JSON list of C-alpha atoms in Angstrom, two decimals:
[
{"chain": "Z", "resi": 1, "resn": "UNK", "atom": "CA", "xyz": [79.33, 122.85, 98.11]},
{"chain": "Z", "resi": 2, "resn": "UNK", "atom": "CA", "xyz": [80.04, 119.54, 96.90]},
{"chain": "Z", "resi": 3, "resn": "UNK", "atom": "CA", "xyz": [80.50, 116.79, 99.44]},
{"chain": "Z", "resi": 4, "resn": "UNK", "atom": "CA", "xyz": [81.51, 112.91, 98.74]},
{"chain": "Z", "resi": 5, "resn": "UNK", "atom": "CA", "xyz": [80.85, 110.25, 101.21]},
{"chain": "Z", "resi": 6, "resn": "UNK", "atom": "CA", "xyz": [81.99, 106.81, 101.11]},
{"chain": "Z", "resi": 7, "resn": "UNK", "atom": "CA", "xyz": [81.18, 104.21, 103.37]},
{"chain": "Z", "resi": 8, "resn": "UNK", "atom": "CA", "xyz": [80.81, 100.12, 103.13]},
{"chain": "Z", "resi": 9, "resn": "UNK", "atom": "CA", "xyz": [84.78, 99.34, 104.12]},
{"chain": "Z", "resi": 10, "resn": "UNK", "atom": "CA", "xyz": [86.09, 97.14, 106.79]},
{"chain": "Z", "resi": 11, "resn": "UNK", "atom": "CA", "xyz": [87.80, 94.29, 107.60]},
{"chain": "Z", "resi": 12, "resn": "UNK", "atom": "CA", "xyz": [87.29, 90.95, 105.74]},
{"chain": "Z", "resi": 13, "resn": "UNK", "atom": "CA", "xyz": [89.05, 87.56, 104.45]},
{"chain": "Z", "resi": 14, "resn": "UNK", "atom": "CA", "xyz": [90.80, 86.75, 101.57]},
{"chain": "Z", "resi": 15, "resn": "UNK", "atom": "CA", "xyz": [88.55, 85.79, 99.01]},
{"chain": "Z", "resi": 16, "resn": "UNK", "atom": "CA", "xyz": [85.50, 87.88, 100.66]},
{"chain": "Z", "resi": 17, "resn": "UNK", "atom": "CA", "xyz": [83.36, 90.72, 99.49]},
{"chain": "Z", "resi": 18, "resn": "UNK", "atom": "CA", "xyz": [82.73, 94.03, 100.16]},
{"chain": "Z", "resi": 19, "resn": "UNK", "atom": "CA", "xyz": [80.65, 97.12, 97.91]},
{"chain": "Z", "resi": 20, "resn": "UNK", "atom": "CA", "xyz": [81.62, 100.75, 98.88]},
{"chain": "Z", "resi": 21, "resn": "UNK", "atom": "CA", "xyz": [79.07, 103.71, 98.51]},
{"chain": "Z", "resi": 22, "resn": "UNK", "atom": "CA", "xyz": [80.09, 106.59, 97.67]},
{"chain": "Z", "resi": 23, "resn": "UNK", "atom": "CA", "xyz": [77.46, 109.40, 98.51]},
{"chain": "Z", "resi": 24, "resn": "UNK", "atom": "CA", "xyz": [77.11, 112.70, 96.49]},
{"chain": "Z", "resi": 25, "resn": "UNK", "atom": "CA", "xyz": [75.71, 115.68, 96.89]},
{"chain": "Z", "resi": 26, "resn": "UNK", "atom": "CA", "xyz": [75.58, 119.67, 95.90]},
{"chain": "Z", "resi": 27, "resn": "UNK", "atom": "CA", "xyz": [77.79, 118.25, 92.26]},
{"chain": "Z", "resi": 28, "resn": "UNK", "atom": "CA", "xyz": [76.44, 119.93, 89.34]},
{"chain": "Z", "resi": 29, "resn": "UNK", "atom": "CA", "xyz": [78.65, 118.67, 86.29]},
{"chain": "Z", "resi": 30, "resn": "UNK", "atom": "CA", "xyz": [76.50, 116.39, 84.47]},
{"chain": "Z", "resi": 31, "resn": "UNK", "atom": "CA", "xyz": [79.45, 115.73, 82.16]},
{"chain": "Z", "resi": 32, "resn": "UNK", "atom": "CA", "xyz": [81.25, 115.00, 85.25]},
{"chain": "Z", "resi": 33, "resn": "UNK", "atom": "CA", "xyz": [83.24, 111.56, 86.63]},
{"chain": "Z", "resi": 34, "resn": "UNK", "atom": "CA", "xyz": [83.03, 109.85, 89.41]},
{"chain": "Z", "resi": 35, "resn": "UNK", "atom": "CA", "xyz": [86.56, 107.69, 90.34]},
{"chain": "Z", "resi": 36, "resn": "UNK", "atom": "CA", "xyz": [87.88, 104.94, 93.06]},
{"chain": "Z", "resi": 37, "resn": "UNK", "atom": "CA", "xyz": [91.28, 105.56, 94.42]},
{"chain": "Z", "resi": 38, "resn": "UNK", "atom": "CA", "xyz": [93.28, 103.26, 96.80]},
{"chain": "Z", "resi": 39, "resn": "UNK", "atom": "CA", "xyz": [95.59, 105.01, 98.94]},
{"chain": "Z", "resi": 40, "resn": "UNK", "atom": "CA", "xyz": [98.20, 102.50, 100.96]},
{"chain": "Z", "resi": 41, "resn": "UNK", "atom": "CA", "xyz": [100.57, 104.23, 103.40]},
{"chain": "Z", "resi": 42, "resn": "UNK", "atom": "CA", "xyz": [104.05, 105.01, 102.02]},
{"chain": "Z", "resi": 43, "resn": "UNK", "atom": "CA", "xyz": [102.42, 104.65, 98.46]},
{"chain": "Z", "resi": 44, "resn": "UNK", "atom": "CA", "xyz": [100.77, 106.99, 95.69]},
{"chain": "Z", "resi": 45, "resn": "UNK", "atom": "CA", "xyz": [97.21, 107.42, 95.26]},
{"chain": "Z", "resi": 46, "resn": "UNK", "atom": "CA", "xyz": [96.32, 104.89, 92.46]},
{"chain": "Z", "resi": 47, "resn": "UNK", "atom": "CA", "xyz": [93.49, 105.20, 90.05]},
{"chain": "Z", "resi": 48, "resn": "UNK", "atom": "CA", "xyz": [90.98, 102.17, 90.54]},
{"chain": "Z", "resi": 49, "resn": "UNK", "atom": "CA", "xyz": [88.68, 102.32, 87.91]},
{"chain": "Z", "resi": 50, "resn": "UNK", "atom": "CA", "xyz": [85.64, 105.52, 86.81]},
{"chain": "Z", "resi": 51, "resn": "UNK", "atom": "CA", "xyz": [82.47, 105.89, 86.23]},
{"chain": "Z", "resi": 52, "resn": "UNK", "atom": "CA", "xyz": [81.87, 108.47, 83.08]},
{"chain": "Z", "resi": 53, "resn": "UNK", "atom": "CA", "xyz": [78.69, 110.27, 84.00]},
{"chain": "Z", "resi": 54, "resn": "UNK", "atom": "CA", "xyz": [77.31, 111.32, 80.98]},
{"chain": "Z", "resi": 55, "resn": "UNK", "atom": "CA", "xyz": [77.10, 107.82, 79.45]},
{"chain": "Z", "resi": 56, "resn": "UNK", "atom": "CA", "xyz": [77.37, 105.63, 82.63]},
{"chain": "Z", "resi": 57, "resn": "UNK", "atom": "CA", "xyz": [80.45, 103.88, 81.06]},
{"chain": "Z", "resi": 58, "resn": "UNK", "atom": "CA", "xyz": [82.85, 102.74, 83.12]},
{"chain": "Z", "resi": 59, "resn": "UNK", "atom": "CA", "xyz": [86.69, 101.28, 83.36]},
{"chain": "Z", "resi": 60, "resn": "UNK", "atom": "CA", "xyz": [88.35, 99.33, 86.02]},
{"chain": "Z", "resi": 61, "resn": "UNK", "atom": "CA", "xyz": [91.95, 99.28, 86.09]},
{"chain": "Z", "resi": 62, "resn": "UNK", "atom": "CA", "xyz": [93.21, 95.93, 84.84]},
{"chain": "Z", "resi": 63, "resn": "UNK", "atom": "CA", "xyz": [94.96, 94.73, 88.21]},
{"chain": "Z", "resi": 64, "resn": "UNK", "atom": "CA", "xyz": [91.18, 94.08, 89.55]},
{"chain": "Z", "resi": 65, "resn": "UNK", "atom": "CA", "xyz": [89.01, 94.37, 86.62]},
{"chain": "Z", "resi": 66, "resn": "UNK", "atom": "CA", "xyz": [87.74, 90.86, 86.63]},
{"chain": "Z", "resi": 67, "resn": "UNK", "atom": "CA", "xyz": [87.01, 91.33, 90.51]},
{"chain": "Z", "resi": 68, "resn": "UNK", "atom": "CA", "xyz": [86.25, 95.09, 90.92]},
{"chain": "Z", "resi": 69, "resn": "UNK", "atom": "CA", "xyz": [82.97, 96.89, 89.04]},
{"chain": "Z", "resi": 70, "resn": "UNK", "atom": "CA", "xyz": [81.95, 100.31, 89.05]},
{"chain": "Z", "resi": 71, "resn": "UNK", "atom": "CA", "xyz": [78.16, 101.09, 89.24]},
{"chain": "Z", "resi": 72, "resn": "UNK", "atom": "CA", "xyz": [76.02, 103.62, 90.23]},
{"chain": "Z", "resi": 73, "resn": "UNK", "atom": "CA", "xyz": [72.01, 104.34, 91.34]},
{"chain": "Z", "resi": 74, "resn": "UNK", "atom": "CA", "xyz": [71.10, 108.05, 90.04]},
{"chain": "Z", "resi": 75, "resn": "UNK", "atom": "CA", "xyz": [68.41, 108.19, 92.17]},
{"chain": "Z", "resi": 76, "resn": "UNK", "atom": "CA", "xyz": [70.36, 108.37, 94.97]},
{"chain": "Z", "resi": 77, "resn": "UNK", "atom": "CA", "xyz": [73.65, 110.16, 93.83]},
{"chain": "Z", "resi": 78, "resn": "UNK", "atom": "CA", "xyz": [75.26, 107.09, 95.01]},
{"chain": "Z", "resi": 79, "resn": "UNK", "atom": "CA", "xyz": [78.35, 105.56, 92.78]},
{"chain": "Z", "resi": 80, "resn": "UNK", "atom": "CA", "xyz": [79.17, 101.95, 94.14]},
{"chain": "Z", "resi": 81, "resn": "UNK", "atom": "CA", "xyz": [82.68, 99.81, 93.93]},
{"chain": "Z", "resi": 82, "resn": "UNK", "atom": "CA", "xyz": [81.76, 96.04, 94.27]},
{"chain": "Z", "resi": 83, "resn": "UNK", "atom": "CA", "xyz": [85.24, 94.47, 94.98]},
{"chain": "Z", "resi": 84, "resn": "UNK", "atom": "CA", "xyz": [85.17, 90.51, 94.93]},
{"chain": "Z", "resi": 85, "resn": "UNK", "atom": "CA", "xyz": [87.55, 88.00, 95.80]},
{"chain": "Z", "resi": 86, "resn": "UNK", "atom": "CA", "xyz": [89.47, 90.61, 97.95]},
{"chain": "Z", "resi": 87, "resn": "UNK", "atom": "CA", "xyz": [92.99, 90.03, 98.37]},
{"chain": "Z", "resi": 88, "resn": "UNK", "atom": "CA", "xyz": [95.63, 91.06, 100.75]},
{"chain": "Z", "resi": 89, "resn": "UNK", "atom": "CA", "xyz": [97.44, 93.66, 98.37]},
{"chain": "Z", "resi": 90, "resn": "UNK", "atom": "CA", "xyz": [93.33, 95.52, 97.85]},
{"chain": "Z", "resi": 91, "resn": "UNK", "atom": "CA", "xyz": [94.12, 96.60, 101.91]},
{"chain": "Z", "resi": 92, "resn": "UNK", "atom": "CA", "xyz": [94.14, 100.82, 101.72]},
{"chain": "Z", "resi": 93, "resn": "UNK", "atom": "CA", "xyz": [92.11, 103.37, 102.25]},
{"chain": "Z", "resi": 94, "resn": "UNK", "atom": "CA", "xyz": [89.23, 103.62, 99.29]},
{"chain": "Z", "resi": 95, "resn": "UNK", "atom": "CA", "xyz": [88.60, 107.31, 98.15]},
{"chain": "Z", "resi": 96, "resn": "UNK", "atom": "CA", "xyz": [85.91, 108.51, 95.92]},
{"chain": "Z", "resi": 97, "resn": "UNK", "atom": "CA", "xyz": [86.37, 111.53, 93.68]},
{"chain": "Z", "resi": 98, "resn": "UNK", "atom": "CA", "xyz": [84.62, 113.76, 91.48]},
{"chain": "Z", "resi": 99, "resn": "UNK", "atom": "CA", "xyz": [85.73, 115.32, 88.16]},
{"chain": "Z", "resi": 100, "resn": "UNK", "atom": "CA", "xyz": [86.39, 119.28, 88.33]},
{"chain": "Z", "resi": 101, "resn": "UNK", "atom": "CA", "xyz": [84.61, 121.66, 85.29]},
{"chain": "Z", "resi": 102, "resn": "UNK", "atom": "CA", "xyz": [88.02, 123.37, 85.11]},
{"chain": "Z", "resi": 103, "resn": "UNK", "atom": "CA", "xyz": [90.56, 120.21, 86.00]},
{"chain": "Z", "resi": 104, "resn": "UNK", "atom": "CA", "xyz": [91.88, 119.80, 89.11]},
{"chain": "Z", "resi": 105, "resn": "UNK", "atom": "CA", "xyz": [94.54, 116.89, 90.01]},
{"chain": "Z", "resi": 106, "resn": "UNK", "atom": "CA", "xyz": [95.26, 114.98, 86.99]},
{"chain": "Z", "resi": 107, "resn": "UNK", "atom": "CA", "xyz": [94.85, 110.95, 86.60]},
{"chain": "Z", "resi": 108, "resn": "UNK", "atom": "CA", "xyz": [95.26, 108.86, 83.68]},
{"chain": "Z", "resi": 109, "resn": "UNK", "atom": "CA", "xyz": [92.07, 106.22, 83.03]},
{"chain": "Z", "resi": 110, "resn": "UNK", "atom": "CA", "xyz": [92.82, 104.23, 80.41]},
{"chain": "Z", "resi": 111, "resn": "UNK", "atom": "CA", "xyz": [94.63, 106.54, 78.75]},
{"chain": "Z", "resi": 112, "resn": "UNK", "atom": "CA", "xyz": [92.14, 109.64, 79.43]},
{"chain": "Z", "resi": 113, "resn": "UNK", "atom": "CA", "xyz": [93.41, 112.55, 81.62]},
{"chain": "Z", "resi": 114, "resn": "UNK", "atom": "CA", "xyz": [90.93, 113.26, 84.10]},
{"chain": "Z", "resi": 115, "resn": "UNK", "atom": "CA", "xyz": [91.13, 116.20, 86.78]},
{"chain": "Z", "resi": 116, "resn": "UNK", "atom": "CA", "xyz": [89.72, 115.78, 90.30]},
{"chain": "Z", "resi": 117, "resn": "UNK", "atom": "CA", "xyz": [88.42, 118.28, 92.19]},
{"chain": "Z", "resi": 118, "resn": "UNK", "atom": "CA", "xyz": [86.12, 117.03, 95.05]},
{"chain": "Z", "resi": 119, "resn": "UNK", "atom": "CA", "xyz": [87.45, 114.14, 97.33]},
{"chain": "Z", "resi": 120, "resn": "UNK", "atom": "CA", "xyz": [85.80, 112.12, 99.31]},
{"chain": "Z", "resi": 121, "resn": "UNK", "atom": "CA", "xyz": [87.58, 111.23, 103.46]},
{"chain": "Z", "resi": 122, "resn": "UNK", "atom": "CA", "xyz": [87.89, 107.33, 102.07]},
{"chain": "Z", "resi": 123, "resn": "UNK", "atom": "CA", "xyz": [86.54, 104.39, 103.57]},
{"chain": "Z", "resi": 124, "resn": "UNK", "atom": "CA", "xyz": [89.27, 101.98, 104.91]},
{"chain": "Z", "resi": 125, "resn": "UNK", "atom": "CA", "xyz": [89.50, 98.00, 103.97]},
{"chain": "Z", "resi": 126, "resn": "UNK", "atom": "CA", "xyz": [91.72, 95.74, 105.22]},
{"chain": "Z", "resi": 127, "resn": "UNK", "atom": "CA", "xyz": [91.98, 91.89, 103.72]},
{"chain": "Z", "resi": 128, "resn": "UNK", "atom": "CA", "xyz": [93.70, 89.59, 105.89]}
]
């Protein structure tokens, strides 16, 4: 039973910090992904940047890739989102997902189809 947990949102100023967790357990894919989706009301789910688990590469979506990074701590299943200089437009709800062995709902990383198969309930972040 896979479970993902994210946590570390809330409010904050423009030009503020914040670093999401996203917790992970019972996920045995070892080729696996781990992503960052924004969700805004009244919007599609966008694609913030992954984390490829095999090699521990990662890419951030170039609307925030000089203020967003993607890292992780293996030791704790735990994939992070550091998100700097937060502006307004970076307010939704932050969801972590994991890659499925056999697909699942389909996003486009830098031009590599990845399907999702485990979501996390999303930590919310407003920037005012």
């Amino acid at each position: 039973h896979v479970q993902l947990v994210e946590s570390g949102g809330g409010s904050v100023q423009v030009g503020g910090s914040l670093r999401l967790s996203c917790v992970i357990s019972g996920y045995d894919y070892p080729s696996g992904s781990i992503a960052w989706f924004r969700q805004v009301p009244g919007k599609e789910r966008e694609g913030v940047g992954i984390l490829y688990y095999r090699g521990g590469s990662t890419y951030v979506a170039d609307a925030v890739k000089d203020r967003f990074t993607i890292s992780r701590d293996k030791t704790k299943n735990t994939v992070f989102l550091q998100m700097d200089s937060l502006q307004a437009e970076d307010s939704g709800m932050y969801i972590c997902a994991a890659e499925g062995p056999d697909g699942g709902t389909w996003y486009k990383f830098g031009g590599i189809r990845v399907g999702f198969a485990y979501w996390g309930q999303g930590t919310q972040v407003t920037v005012s």
